[in-house]
Amino acid sequence: MLLASSETTARATTPGWRAAMDTMAMAGQAAYHALVERTPGFLEYWRTATPIDEIRRLRLGSRPAVRRGGAVTRTTVRAIPWVFSWMQSRFNLPGWYGLGAALDHAEPGLLQAMYVEWPFFRAILDNAEMSLLKADMGIAALYSGLVPDRALAAAVFSAIQEEYARTRDAILRATGHAELMDGDPVIQRSVHLRNPYVDPLNYVQIEMLRRLRASPDPDGPDAEHLREVIAITINGIAAGLQNTG
């Protein structure tokens, strides 16, 4: 209510800002859909570069990870496991992908004014900054290494890495920050302090996923100890990053 009735929110309804938001929204959506919906093999990439299949097995949440029908597809997976799987593998992709393409469709001066004067727009960029800071393209590259189709892995990861850099640079220009989350040094320091403890859990998870997928019987009793370790790493990474989905 406070945000909705604030003077800055009312001022933010000016035609120039609304038109800019409409243009950016369409550009961001187009970039996101180009990757997620229209890239051949993207579903395979997601299923093999993240622990989504292991997340499905966890007894978490009030509803199954996949809607009625059973098959894991982009349209059947629920929102929380979709985001959770990308967070676990340190891509954090749903939190920022396409934003760089969106911001490139507005003048830097306009973006800076919107960031300073419009709480709604500022909240969008601040949340994206946090997603970018918690992401780690170096660790994400190791998860990408789990994808059997190496040509697919190279093509998709290249697109993700390029958009990550574009989004980071565009946000820093708009916010005037030198580094991500400079506007909230408490959270910034917290993330920097936690990451060295979370990173080893990612390394363990990657190795366990590699061993599990190479197992002659991934669903057999001999693979159970691998799944137990993976479950522990999932819990640890979620706790360390303070994110699930």
XYZ file of C-alpha atoms in Angstrom, residues 132-221:
90
model
C 23.730 -12.192 -10.492
C 25.897 -11.996 -7.378
C 24.790 -15.434 -6.180
C 25.359 -16.892 -9.642
C 28.798 -18.217 -10.546
C 29.576 -18.809 -14.202
C 32.730 -20.747 -13.306
C 30.749 -23.316 -11.326
C 27.912 -23.235 -13.868
C 30.462 -24.201 -16.520
C 31.249 -27.348 -14.533
C 27.571 -28.298 -14.498
C 27.466 -27.613 -18.219
C 30.265 -30.159 -18.481
C 27.756 -32.830 -17.401
C 25.781 -32.404 -20.651
C 26.577 -35.404 -22.909
C 26.049 -33.459 -26.144
C 29.147 -31.281 -26.095
C 28.098 -29.169 -29.091
C 24.777 -28.415 -27.394
C 26.544 -27.625 -24.117
C 28.947 -25.223 -25.803
C 26.216 -23.397 -27.719
C 23.826 -22.978 -24.794
C 26.457 -22.089 -22.210
C 27.985 -19.530 -24.586
C 24.583 -17.824 -24.908
C 24.079 -17.855 -21.132
C 27.557 -16.530 -20.406
C 27.170 -13.754 -22.982
C 23.830 -12.643 -21.541
C 25.212 -12.795 -18.002
C 27.983 -10.344 -18.923
C 25.579 -8.098 -20.810
C 23.094 -8.051 -17.913
C 25.771 -7.364 -15.323
C 27.235 -4.473 -17.314
C 23.815 -2.986 -18.083
C 22.733 -3.088 -14.431
C 25.944 -1.491 -13.227
C 25.489 1.326 -15.765
C 21.888 1.890 -14.703
C 22.555 1.783 -10.960
C 25.880 3.595 -11.016
C 27.417 0.838 -8.894
C 31.016 -0.254 -9.326
C 30.216 -3.801 -8.201
C 27.025 -5.834 -7.849
C 25.029 -5.001 -4.708
C 27.114 -1.942 -3.827
C 23.801 -0.412 -2.819
C 23.404 -2.956 0.003
C 26.882 -3.676 1.410
C 25.478 -5.852 4.219
C 23.939 -8.357 1.800
C 26.917 -8.025 -0.526
C 29.335 -8.959 2.268
C 27.065 -11.789 3.423
C 27.047 -13.371 -0.043
C 30.814 -13.013 -0.380
C 31.317 -14.636 3.022
C 28.968 -17.571 2.328
C 30.104 -18.457 -1.171
C 33.448 -20.066 -0.195
C 31.495 -22.507 1.980
C 28.865 -23.223 -0.678
C 31.272 -23.754 -3.585
C 32.717 -27.063 -2.278
C 29.187 -28.449 -1.984
C 28.683 -27.701 -5.670
C 31.925 -29.507 -6.525
C 30.801 -32.563 -4.533
C 27.355 -32.474 -6.128
C 28.818 -32.322 -9.635
C 31.031 -35.330 -8.975
C 28.173 -37.334 -7.450
C 25.941 -36.511 -10.422
C 28.689 -37.620 -12.779
C 29.118 -40.926 -10.955
C 25.376 -41.510 -10.705
C 24.809 -40.942 -14.410
C 27.719 -43.222 -15.276
C 26.364 -45.985 -13.058
C 25.138 -49.107 -14.878
C 22.023 -49.032 -12.675
C 21.259 -45.445 -11.554
C 18.050 -46.603 -9.872
C 19.569 -49.627 -8.160
C 20.590 -50.049 -4.522
